[in-house]
Coordinates of C-alpha atoms in Angstrom, one line a residue:
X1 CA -76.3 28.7 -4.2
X2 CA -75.0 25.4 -6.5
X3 CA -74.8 22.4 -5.1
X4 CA -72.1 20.7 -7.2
X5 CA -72.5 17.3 -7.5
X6 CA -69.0 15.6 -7.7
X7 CA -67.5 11.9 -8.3
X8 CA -68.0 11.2 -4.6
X9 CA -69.9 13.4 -2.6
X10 CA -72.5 17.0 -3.1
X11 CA -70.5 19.8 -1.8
X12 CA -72.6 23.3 -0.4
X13 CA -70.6 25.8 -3.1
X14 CA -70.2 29.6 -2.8
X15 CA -71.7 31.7 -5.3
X16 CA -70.0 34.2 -7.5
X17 CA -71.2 37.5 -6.4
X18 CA -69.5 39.9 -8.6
X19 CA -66.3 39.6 -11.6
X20 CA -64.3 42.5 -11.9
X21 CA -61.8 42.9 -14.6
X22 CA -58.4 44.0 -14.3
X23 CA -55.6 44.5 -16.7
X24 CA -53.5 41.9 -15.8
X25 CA -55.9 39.3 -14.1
X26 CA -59.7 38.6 -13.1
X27 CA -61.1 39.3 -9.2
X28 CA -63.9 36.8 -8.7
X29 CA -66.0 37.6 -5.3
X30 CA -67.3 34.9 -3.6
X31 CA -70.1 34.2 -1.5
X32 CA -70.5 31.2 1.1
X33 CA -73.2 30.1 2.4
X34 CA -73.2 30.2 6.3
X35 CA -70.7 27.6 8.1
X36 CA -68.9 26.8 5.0
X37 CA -65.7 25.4 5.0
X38 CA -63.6 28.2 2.5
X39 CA -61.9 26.5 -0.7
X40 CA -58.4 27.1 -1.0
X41 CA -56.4 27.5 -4.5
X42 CA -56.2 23.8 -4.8
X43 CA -59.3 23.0 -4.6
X44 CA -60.5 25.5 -7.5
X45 CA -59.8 26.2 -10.7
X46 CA -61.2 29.2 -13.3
X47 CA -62.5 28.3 -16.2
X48 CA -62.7 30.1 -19.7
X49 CA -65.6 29.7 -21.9
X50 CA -66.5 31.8 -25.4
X51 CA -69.5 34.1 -24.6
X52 CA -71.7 32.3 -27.3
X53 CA -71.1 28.6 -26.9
X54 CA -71.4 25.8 -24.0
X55 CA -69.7 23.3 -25.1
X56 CA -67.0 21.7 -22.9
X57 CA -64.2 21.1 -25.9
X58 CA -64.0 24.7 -26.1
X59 CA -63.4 25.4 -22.4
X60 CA -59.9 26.2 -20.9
X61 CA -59.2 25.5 -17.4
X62 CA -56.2 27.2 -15.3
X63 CA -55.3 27.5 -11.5
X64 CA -56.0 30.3 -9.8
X65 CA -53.4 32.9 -9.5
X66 CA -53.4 33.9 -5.6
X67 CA -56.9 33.6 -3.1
X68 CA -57.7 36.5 -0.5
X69 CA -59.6 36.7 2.1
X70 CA -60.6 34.4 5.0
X71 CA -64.2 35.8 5.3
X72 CA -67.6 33.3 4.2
X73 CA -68.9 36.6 3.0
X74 CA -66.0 38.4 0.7
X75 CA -63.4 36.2 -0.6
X76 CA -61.5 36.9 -3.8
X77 CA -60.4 34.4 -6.4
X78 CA -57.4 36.1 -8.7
X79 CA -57.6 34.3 -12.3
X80 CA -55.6 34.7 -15.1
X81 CA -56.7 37.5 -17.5
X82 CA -59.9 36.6 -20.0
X83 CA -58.9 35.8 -23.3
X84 CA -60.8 37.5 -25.7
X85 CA -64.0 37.1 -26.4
X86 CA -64.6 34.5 -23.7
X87 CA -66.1 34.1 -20.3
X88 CA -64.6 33.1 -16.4
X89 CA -66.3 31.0 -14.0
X90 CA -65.0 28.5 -11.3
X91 CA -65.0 24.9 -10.9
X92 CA -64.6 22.1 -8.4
X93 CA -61.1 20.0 -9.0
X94 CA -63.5 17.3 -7.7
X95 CA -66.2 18.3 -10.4
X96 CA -69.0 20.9 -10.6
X97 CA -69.1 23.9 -11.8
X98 CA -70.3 27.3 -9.9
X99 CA -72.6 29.4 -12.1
X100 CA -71.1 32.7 -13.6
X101 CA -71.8 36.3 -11.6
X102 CA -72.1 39.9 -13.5
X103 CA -69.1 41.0 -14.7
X104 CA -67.8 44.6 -15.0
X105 CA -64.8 46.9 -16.1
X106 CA -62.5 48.2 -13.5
X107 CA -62.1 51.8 -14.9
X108 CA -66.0 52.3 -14.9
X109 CA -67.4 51.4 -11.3
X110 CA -68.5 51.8 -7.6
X111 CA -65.9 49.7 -5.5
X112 CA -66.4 50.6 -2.0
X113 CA -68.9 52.2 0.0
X114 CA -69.5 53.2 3.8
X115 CA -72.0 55.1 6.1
X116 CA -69.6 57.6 8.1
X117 CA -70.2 58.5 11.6
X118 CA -72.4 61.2 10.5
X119 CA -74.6 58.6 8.8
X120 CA -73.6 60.0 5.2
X121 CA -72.2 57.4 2.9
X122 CA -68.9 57.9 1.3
X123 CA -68.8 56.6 -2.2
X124 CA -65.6 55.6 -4.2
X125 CA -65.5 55.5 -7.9
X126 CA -63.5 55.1 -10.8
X127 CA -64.9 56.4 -14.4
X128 CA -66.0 59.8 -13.8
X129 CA -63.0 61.1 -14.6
X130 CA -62.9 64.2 -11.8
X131 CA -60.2 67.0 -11.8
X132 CA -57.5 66.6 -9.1
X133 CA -58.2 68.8 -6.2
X134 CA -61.7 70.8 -7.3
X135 CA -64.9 70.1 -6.0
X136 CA -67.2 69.2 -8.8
X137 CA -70.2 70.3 -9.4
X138 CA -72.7 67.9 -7.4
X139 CA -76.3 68.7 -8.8
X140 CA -75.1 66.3 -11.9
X141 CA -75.1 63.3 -10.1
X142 CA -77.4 61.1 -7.6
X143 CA -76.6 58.6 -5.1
X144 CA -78.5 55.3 -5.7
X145 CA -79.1 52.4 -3.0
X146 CA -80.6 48.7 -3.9
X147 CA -79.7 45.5 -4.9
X148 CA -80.7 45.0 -8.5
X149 CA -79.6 48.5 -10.3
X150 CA -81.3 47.1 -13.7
X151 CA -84.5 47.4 -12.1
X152 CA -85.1 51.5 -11.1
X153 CA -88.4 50.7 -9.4
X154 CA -86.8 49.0 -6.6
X155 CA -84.5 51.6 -6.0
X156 CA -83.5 54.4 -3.2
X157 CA -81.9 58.1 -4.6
X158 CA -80.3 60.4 -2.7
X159 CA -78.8 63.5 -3.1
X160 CA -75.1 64.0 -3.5
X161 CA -73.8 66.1 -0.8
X162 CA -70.2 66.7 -2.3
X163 CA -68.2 65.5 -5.2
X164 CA -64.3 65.4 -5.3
X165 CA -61.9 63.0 -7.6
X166 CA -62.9 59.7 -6.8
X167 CA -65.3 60.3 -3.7
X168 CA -68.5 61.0 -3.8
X169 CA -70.5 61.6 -0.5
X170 CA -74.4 61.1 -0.4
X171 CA -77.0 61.8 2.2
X172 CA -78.1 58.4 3.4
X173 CA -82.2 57.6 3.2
X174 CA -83.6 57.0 6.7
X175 CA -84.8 53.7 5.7
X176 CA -80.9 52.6 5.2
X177 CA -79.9 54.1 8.3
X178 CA -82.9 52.0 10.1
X179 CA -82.7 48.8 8.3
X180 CA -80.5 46.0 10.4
X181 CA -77.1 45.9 9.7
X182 CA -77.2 42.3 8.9
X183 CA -79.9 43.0 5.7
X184 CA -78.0 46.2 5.1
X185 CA -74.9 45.1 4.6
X186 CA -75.8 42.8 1.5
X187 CA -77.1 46.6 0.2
X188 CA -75.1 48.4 -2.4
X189 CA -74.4 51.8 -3.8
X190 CA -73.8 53.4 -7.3
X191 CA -73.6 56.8 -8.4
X192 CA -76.6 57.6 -10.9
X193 CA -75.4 60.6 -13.3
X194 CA -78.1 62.4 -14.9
X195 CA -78.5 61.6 -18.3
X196 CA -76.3 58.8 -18.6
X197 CA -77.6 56.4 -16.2
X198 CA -76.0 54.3 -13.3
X199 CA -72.3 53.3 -13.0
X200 CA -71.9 49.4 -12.2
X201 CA -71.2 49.0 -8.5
X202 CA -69.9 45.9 -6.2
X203 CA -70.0 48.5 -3.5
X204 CA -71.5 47.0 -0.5
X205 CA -72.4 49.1 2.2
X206 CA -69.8 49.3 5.7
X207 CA -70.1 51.0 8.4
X208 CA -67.7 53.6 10.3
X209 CA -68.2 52.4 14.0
X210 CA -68.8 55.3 15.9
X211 CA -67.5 56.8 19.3
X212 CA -68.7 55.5 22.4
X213 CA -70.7 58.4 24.7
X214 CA -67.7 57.6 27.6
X215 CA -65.0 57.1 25.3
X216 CA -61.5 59.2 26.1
X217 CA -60.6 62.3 24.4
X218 CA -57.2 60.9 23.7
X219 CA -56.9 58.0 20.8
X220 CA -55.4 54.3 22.0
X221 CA -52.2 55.6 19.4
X222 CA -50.7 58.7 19.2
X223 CA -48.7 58.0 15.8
X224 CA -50.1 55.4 13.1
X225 CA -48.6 55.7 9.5
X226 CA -51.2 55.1 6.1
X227 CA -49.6 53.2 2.7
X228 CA -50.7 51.8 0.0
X229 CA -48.1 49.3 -2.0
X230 CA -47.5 46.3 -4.5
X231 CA -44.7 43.9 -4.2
X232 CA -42.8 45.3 -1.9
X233 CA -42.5 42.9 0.7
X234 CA -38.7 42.6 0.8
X235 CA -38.8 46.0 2.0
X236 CA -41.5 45.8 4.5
X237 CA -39.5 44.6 7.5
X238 CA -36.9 47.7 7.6
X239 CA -39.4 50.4 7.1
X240 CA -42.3 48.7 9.7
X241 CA -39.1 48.3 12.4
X242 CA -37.3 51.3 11.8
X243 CA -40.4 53.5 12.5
X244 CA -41.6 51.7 15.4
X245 CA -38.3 52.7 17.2
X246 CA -39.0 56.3 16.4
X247 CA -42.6 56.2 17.6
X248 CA -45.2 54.8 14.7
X249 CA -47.5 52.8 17.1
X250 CA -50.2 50.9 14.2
X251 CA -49.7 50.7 10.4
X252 CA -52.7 50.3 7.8
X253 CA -51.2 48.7 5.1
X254 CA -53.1 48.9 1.5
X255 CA -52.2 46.1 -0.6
X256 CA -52.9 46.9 -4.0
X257 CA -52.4 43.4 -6.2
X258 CA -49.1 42.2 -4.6
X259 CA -48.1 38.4 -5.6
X260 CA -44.8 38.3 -3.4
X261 CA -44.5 37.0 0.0
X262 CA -46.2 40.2 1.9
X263 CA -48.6 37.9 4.0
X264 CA -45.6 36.3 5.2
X265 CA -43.8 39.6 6.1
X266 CA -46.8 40.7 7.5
X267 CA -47.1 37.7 9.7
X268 CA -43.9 37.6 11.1
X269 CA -43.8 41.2 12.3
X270 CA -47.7 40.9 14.1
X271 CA -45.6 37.7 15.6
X272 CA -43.1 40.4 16.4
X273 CA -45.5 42.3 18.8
X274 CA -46.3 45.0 16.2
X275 CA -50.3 46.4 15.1
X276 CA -49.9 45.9 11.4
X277 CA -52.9 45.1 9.1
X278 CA -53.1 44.6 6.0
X279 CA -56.0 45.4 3.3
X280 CA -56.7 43.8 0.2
X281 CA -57.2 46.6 -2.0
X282 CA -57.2 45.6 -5.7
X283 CA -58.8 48.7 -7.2
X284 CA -55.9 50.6 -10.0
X285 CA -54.7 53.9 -10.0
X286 CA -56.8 54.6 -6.5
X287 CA -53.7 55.9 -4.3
X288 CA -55.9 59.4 -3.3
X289 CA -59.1 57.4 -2.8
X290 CA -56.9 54.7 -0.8
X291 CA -55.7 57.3 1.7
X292 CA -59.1 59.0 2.0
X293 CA -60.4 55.8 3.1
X294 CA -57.4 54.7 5.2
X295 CA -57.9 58.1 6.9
X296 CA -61.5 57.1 8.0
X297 CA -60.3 54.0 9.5
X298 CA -57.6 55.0 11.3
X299 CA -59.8 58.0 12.7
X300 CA -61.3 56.2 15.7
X301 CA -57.6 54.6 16.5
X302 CA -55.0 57.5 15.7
X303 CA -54.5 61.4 16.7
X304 CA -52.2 61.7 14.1
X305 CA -51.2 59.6 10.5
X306 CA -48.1 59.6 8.1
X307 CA -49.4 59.5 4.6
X308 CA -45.5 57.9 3.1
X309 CA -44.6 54.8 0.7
X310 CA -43.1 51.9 1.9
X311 CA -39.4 53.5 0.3
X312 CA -39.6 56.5 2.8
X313 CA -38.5 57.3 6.1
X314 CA -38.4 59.8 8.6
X315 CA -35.9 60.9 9.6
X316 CA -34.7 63.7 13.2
X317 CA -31.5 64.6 12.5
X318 CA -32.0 66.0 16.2
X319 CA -32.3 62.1 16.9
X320 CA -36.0 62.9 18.3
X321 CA -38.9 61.1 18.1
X322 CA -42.1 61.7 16.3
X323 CA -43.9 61.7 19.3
X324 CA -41.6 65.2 20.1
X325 CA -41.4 66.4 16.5
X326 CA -45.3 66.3 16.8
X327 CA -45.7 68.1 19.8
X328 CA -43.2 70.7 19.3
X329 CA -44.5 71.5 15.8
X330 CA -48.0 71.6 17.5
X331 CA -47.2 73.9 20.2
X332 CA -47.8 76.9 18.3
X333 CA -52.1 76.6 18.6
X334 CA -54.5 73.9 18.9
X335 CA -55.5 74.5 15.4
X336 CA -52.0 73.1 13.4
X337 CA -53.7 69.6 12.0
X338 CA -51.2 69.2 9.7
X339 CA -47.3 68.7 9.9
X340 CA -45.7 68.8 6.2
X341 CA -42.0 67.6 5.9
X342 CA -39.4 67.6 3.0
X343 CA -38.8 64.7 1.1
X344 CA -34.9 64.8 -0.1
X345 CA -34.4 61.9 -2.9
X346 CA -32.1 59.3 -2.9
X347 CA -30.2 58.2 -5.6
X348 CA -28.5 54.1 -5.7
X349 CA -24.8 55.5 -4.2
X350 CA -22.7 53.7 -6.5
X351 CA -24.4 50.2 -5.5
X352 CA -25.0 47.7 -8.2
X353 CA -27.3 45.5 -5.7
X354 CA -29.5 46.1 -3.1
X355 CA -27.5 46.6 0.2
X356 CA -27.8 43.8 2.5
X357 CA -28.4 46.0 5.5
X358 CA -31.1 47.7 4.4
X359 CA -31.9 50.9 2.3
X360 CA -31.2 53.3 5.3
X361 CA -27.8 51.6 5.9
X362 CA -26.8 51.3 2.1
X363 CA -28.3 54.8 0.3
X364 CA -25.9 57.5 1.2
X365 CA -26.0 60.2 -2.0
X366 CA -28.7 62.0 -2.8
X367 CA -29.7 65.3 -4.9
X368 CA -29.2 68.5 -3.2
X369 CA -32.8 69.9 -2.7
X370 CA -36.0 68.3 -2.0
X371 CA -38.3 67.5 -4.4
X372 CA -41.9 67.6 -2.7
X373 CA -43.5 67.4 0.9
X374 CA -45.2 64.5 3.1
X375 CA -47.7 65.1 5.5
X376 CA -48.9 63.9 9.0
X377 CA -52.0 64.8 9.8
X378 CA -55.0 64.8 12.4
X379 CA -57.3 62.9 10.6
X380 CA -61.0 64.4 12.4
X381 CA -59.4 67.5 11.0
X382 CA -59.8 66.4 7.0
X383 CA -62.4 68.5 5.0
X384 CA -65.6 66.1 4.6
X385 CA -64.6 65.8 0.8
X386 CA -61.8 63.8 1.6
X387 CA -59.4 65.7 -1.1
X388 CA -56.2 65.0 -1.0
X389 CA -53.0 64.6 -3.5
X390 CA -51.1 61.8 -1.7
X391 CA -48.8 64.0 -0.4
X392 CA -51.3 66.5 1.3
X393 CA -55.1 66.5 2.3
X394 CA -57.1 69.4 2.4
X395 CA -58.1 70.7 5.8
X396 CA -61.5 71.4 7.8
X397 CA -62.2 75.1 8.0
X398 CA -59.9 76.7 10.7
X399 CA -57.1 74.2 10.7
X400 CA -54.1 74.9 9.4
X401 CA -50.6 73.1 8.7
X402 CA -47.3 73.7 9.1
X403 CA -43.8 73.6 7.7
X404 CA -41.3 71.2 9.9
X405 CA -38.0 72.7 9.9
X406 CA -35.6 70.6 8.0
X407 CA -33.3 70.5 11.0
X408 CA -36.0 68.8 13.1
X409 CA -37.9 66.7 10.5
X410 CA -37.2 65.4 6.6
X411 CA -38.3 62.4 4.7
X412 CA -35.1 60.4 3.4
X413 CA -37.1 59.0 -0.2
X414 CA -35.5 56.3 -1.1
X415 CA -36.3 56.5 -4.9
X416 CA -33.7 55.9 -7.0
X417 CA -32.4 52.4 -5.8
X418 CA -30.1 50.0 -7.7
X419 CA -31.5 49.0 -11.4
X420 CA -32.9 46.0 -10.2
X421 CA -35.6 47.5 -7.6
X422 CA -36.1 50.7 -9.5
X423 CA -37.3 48.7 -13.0
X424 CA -40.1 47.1 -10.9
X425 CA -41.5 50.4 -11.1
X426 CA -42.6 50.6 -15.3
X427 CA -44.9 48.1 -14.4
X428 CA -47.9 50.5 -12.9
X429 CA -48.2 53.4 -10.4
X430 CA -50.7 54.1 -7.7
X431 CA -51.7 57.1 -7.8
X432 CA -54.7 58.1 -10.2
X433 CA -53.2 61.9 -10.9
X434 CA -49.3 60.6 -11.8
X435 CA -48.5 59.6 -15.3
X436 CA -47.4 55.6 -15.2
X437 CA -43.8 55.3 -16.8
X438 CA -44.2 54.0 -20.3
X439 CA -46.7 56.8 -21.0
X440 CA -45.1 59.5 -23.3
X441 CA -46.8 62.0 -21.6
X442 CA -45.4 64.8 -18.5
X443 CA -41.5 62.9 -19.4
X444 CA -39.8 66.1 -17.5
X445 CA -42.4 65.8 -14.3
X446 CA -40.7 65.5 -10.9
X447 CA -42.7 62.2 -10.8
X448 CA -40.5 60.4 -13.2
X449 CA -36.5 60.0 -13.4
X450 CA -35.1 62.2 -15.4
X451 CA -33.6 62.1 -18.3
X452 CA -35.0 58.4 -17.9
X453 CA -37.5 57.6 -21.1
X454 CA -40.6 55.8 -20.8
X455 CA -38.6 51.7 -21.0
X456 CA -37.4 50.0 -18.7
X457 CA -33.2 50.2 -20.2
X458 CA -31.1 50.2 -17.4
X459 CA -28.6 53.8 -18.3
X460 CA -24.8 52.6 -18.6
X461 CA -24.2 55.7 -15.1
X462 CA -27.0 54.3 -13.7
X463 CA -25.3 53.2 -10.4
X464 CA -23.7 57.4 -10.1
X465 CA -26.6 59.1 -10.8
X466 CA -28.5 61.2 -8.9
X467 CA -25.5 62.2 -6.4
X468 CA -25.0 65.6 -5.6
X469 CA -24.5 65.5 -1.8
X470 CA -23.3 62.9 0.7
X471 CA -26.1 62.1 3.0
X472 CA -24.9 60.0 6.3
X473 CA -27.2 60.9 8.7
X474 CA -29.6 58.6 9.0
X475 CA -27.0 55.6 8.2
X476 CA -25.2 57.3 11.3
X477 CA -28.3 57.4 13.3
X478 CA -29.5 53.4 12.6
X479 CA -25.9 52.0 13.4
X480 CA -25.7 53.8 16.1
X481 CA -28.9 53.1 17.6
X482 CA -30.2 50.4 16.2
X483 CA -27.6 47.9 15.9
X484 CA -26.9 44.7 18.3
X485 CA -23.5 45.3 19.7
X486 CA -23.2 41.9 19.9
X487 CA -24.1 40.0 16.9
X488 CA -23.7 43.6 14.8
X489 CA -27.4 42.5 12.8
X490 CA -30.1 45.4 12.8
X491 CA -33.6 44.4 14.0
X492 CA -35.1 43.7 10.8
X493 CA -32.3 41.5 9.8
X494 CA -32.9 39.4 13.1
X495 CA -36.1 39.0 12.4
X496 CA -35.4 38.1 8.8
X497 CA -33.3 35.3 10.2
X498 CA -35.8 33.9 12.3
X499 CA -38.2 33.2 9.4
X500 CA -36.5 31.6 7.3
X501 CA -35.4 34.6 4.8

């Protein structure tokens, strides 16, 4: 720990426990020491020094771009990117610096780690560079446990038990698995592969809480959806409200480098009565390894979870609820763990701005057949490897999934909106396995507009494409059920109003 000596007084500092950095911006992790009082963006600012010199009249000093976190032990300080060639630290407005941490590459590391129920650890990692889908072969690698991984002698291995995309899981050593959780917890893992050496890691160990001896065989929610998003917090409202009138009970939301207003949102509709939480995951292109982790979580909580973006909705048009979709498309045997539905794509319906009402009110035209599949699945049915393709997961040995009938079940994808929402997307996607936009690379994939390019040039027909069958249904069904008769607002407008928006 520092202790900074300002004009006035000697503040207790954090400590910079790791730098991670990003394309567009720095993460710095902090640490406090016990009972500290958390700094806030105005009371820091990151400084920028060239790697070889110390001199203050080279420095440059800039705000902070956003700080997450409200915990002494894992707060994140967003700078703006490095230049080149220099370094990032913090400073005290009121004067003092806090000393530098090690700083590593985003596309080559070990970002989160926890010990599942079955007292394996599940790794997740980006650099190794793993085919979609295949189990690689695990005899390359080792799991490594310690604090210092640039000193091997002081260091646990492990053996990888299986190795899939980004997700590596380990047999934990007994000494982990007996060490306090308090001492354990400041423990990280890396992935060691032979010959190479060991990836950097910030991955501290977590732990899966496991269930309780007396606990019901029933989970406290019957329906919980998964997502993962960035900047879409204008949307939020609608798609959090709409589904929990048709039956979502708990939402895990993944927020993966949003600087909008999505706290806010997210605030207002906990305020609202509704289990939404959100978590602050920065890591890039890490949609597959998002859900696998999201599935563990909501494990203990949910019998079933929607794997969907924030711009899709289902959608009955029996009118039923997911609650009876569910239980009618698991009637046919105790082994269906997974319910897959179409997704029919939306195109912007002749709009040249975002309807006011909301996307399910204002996107009417769509093309005629579905493009791809969502699932909703039973989560203690997932094969241990975790693989899944954002749209699927693969299944335990004997489970199986299911088609829903289009008549009982779709996913309305709302994914070709007016110009001004649909350019926010050539800025970065999710998903590790989908080609982002300006790459000239898969141009006639289902995953990209088509006809579209790779730059963000709004088409003169923008506004008609994408139209081949008029689509009503779920308009029909919101205004129809959702609306006040007496002030004719929808919920999510209501509650719009009532914050200020």
């Amino acid at each position: 720990m520092e202790a900074l000596s300002g004009d006035s007084a000697v503040v207790t500092a954090p400590s910079i426990r790791e730098t991670v950095t990003l394309p567009d911006q720095v993460l710095v992790f902090l640490k406090y020491p016990p009972s500290s009082r958390l700094f806030t963006k105005e009371d820091l600012l990151c400084v920028y020094f060239p790697a070889n010199k110390s001199s203050s009249q080279s420095q440059r000093r800039l705000p902070p771009n956003h700080i997450d976190g409200k915990d002494v032990d894992d707060q994140i300080v967003r700078c703006p990117l490095i230049p080149h060639g220099y370094s990032v630290s913090l400073a005290l407005k009121s004067g003092g610096y806090i000393h530098p941490g090690p700083t590593h590459r985003w596309d080559s590391l070990v970002y989160e780690a926890l010990i599942d129920r079955d007292n394996t650890t599940v790794v997740f990692v980006k650099g190794l560079n793993l085919r979609p889908e295949k189990l690689s072969n695990a005899s390359r690698f080792e799991c490594v446990y310690g604090w210092d991984f640039r000193r091997p002698k002081f260091l646990l291995r492990s053996q990888v038990i299986s190795m899939a995309q980004e997700i590596v899981r380990c047999k934990t050593p007994l000494s982990i698995l007996g060490t306090p959780q308090m001492v354990n917890s400041s423990i990280k893992a890396s992935i060691r592969v032979k010959g190479r050496g060991t990836l950097h890691s910030i991955a501290r160990l977590g732990f899966r809480s496991k269930p309780h001896p007396g606990t019901p065989e029933r989970k406290p929610h019957e329906m919980c959806i998964c997502t993962m998003l960035r900047n879409q917090a204008r949307f939020l409202r609608e798609w959090v409200m709409y589904h929990a009138q048709i039956g979502v009970q708990s939402w895990y939301i993944y927020d993966n480098n949003s600087d909008d207003d999505i706290e806010d949102v997210m605030e207002s509709l906990v305020n609202a009565g509704l289990n939404i939480s959100r978590r602050v995951w920065p890591w890039i292109k890490t949609q597959e390894a998002g859900f696998a982790h999201c599935a563990l979580r909501a494990r203990e909580s949910c019998e079933w979870v929607g794997f969907i973006d924030v711009d899709e909705y289902f959608y009955s048009p029996l009118g039923l609820s997911l609650h009876d979709v569910i239980s009618n498309q698991s009637d046919s045997g105790n082994d269906v763990a997974e319910i897959r539905s179409s997704c029919y794509s939306f195109g912007p319906s002749g709009l040249k701005h975002a309807p006011p009402q909301g996307v399910t009110v204002g996107y009417t035209c769509r093309l005629g057949a579905p493009e791809r599949h969502k699932s909703i699945v039973k989560p203690e049915a997932l094969n241990s490897t975790l693989i899944n393709v954002v749209h699927h997961f693969h299944l335990s040995e004997g489970s199986r999934y299911v088609n829903a009938d289009r008549g009982v079940l779709v996913i309305n994808h709302y994914k070709y909106q007016v110009w001004e929402v649909f350019k926010e997307k050539f800025y970065r996607r999710v998903a590790t396995y989908v080609t982002d936009w300006q790459n000239e690379q898969n141009v006639g994939s289902k995953d990209r507009a088509p006809g579209l390019g790779t730059r963000a040039v709004e088409p003169p027909d923008w506004s008609s494409k994408f139209c081949e069958v008029t689509d009503t249904g779920l308009r029909d069904l919101v205004l129809h059920k959702f609306m006040d008769p007496l002030t004719n607002h929808l919920p999510w407008e209501e509650l719009g109003r009532g914050h200020g928006n």
